[in-house]
Amino acid sequence: MGQARIGAGVVVLETDRLVLRRWLVSDAALQRKLWTERDPRVPPRRRIDADGRPTLNDLENRIRRGDPDASSGLLAIEQRDRGAVIGSCGLIANDHGQDGEPELAYELLRAVRGQGYATEASLAVVSWAEELGYRRLWATVREWNTASRCVLTKLGFVETTRVERDPIHGNSLFYMKDFSGANSTASVNGRNAPQRSGSSQMQSGASF
């Protein structure tokens, strides 16, 4: 799959198996599926509510408008061989570190978890963030989300001492990656470093 097929400026990063690109209105159904698959322990504001919102139409309109709630800072993860969108990954705004230090976020469909896609996509984003000159990246994860915690460890993030207590939805743990340290983002699990398509830069978006 090449950039020409989906439009100039849409593809941002490419890896061995994945293309990370901007959201298209046609991706709204995939976005809604991600909403419906979220763990019931996720806070209600990030799950489908009793009225069925956000609806497919809501998400389509958010993508058209480029609203922060449309995850404008998160890129769609598309499989190179099949052209199927399987999740999202990118940089979002955060208030956990210093100004200008973004947060890594990612989410995958249940059907494709456990195949290394989260690590591969996140590695591409982390490597790109380092090239853009960010000094540190942050990530927050619920204590019960062991899969995401394993991904962060593979990427060289370290757990900090900060914990946000939440007896209802689970404590939030704070992870940080310092690019001045000894850890490298050159390769994870043998995956190649990502290729950039153009010079687009991620915008801040809504966390999940």
XYZ file of C-alpha atoms in Angstrom:
208
model
C 0.000 0.000 0.000
C 1.398 3.381 -0.948
C 0.704 6.942 -0.052
C -0.801 7.615 -3.485
C -3.734 5.285 -2.796
C -5.040 7.164 0.222
C -3.980 10.699 -0.626
C -0.911 12.861 -0.235
C -0.147 13.915 3.342
C -2.309 11.199 4.903
C 0.411 8.611 5.563
C 2.730 9.683 8.372
C 4.774 6.616 9.382
C 5.438 3.175 7.925
C 6.889 0.022 9.501
C 7.435 -3.549 8.301
C 3.783 -4.487 8.706
C 1.953 -1.225 9.332
C 1.053 2.181 7.969
C 0.180 4.910 10.471
C -1.969 7.558 8.831
C -4.496 10.313 9.426
C -8.108 9.387 10.077
C -10.578 9.244 7.206
C -14.346 9.600 7.576
C -14.625 6.002 6.366
C -12.738 4.930 9.525
C -15.561 6.032 11.835
C -16.991 2.506 12.111
C -13.603 1.215 13.279
C -13.388 4.029 15.832
C -16.794 3.101 17.204
C -15.822 -0.564 17.427
C -12.854 0.456 19.567
C -15.277 2.299 21.835
C -17.546 -0.747 22.166
C -14.642 -3.100 22.956
C -13.225 -1.106 25.844
C -12.939 -2.818 29.180
C -15.901 -2.089 31.494
C -13.392 -0.787 34.040
C -12.536 2.118 31.690
C -14.164 5.384 32.906
C -17.648 5.942 31.440
C -16.594 9.043 29.485
C -14.510 6.752 27.231
C -17.255 4.158 26.658
C -20.541 4.131 24.736
C -23.170 5.746 26.985
C -26.736 4.631 27.701
C -28.007 6.646 24.727
C -25.603 4.908 22.351
C -23.268 7.867 21.987
C -21.022 8.537 20.337
C -22.956 7.230 17.360
C -21.378 6.427 14.021
C -22.641 9.776 12.745
C -21.109 11.557 15.756
C -17.696 10.068 15.009
C -17.949 10.803 11.276
C -18.699 14.450 12.044
C -15.844 14.665 14.534
C -13.408 13.411 11.908
C -14.773 15.886 9.342
C -14.376 18.782 11.769
C -11.023 17.631 13.104
C -12.291 17.853 16.682
C -9.913 16.825 19.498
C -12.489 14.182 20.454
C -11.893 12.608 17.055
C -8.422 11.667 18.356
C -6.642 14.093 16.036
C -3.381 13.357 17.804
C -3.805 9.636 17.262
C -3.086 8.017 13.925
C -5.015 5.129 12.414
C -3.005 1.884 12.352
C -3.474 0.127 9.015
C -2.091 -3.272 8.047
C 0.136 -2.914 5.004
C -0.840 -6.243 3.429
C -4.604 -6.113 3.966
C -5.360 -2.388 4.163
C -7.435 -3.029 7.294
C -7.462 -0.453 10.088
C -6.863 -2.246 13.392
C -6.438 0.524 15.956
C -4.791 3.826 16.780
C -1.469 5.089 18.071
C 0.079 8.515 18.509
C 1.035 11.416 20.724
C -1.509 13.276 22.817
C -1.329 16.272 25.125
C -0.737 15.557 28.805
C -0.371 17.371 32.102
C 1.870 14.814 33.791
C 5.287 16.179 32.814
C 6.780 19.458 31.708
C 5.072 21.649 29.125
C 5.510 20.294 25.628
C 6.192 16.719 26.723
C 3.470 14.598 25.102
C 1.989 11.285 26.091
C 2.099 8.073 24.066
C -1.277 6.399 23.571
C -2.384 3.317 21.648
C -5.412 1.060 21.301
C -6.036 -2.077 19.240
C -9.011 -4.207 18.294
C -9.259 -7.312 20.450
C -8.956 -9.603 17.428
C -5.394 -8.464 16.645
C -3.949 -8.188 20.124
C -0.996 -10.341 21.100
C 0.667 -10.115 17.667
C 3.145 -7.328 18.422
C 1.233 -4.596 16.596
C 1.018 -2.281 19.605
C 4.769 -2.500 20.146
C 5.559 -2.029 16.448
C 3.277 0.980 16.024
C 4.396 2.554 19.296
C 8.055 2.097 18.423
C 7.473 4.064 15.220
C 5.831 6.895 17.144
C 8.474 6.909 19.898
C 11.321 6.958 17.367
C 9.673 9.806 15.501
C 9.140 11.766 18.727
C 12.830 11.429 19.504
C 13.740 12.708 16.041
C 11.405 15.672 16.530
C 13.470 16.664 19.570
C 11.247 15.744 22.495
C 13.298 15.218 25.648
C 10.836 12.884 27.357
C 7.605 11.035 26.681
C 4.964 10.021 29.191
C 2.319 7.320 29.380
C -0.448 6.516 31.833
C -1.934 3.062 32.216
C -4.389 1.424 34.569
C -2.745 -0.911 37.056
C -4.849 -3.844 35.812
C -3.784 -3.356 32.172
C -0.829 -5.731 32.233
C -0.625 -6.009 28.417
C -0.102 -2.266 27.978
C 2.382 -2.205 30.826
C 4.409 -4.899 29.038
C 4.405 -2.848 25.824
C 5.689 0.217 27.669
C 8.477 -1.816 29.251
C 9.538 -3.136 25.825
C 9.670 0.448 24.559
C 11.997 1.513 27.359
C 9.473 3.387 29.508
C 10.041 3.178 33.253
C 7.382 3.288 35.929
C 7.585 6.415 38.099
C 6.576 6.706 41.728
C 3.464 8.701 40.861
C 0.160 6.849 41.204
C -3.312 8.313 40.748
C -5.639 6.402 43.068
C -9.007 5.333 41.707
C -10.822 2.605 43.673
C -13.585 2.407 41.045
C -11.728 2.182 37.732
C -8.298 1.126 38.959
C -5.214 3.113 39.869
C -3.397 4.960 37.069
C 0.348 4.355 36.901
C 2.651 6.948 35.348
C 5.453 5.869 33.014
C 8.205 7.999 31.496
C 10.804 7.573 28.759
C 13.882 9.814 28.913
C 15.636 10.105 25.560
C 18.842 11.235 27.230
C 19.191 7.820 28.877
C 20.927 4.697 27.653
C 17.825 3.061 26.204
C 17.492 3.131 22.439
C 14.474 3.042 20.132
C 16.479 1.690 17.190
C 14.823 -1.730 17.330
C 12.355 -3.681 19.411
C 11.865 -7.418 18.855
C 13.819 -7.183 15.620
C 11.450 -4.662 14.016
C 13.051 -2.118 11.714
C 13.050 1.597 12.446
C 10.060 3.387 10.871
C 10.043 5.249 7.591
C 8.544 8.728 7.455
C 6.188 9.836 4.694
C 6.423 13.602 4.354
C 7.083 16.039 7.165
C 3.699 16.131 8.903
C 3.700 16.552 12.687
C 1.178 15.050 15.091
C -1.297 17.303 16.826
C -2.562 16.932 20.355
C -5.716 14.897 20.717
C -7.998 13.305 23.266
C -6.801 10.503 25.502
C -8.752 7.310 26.096
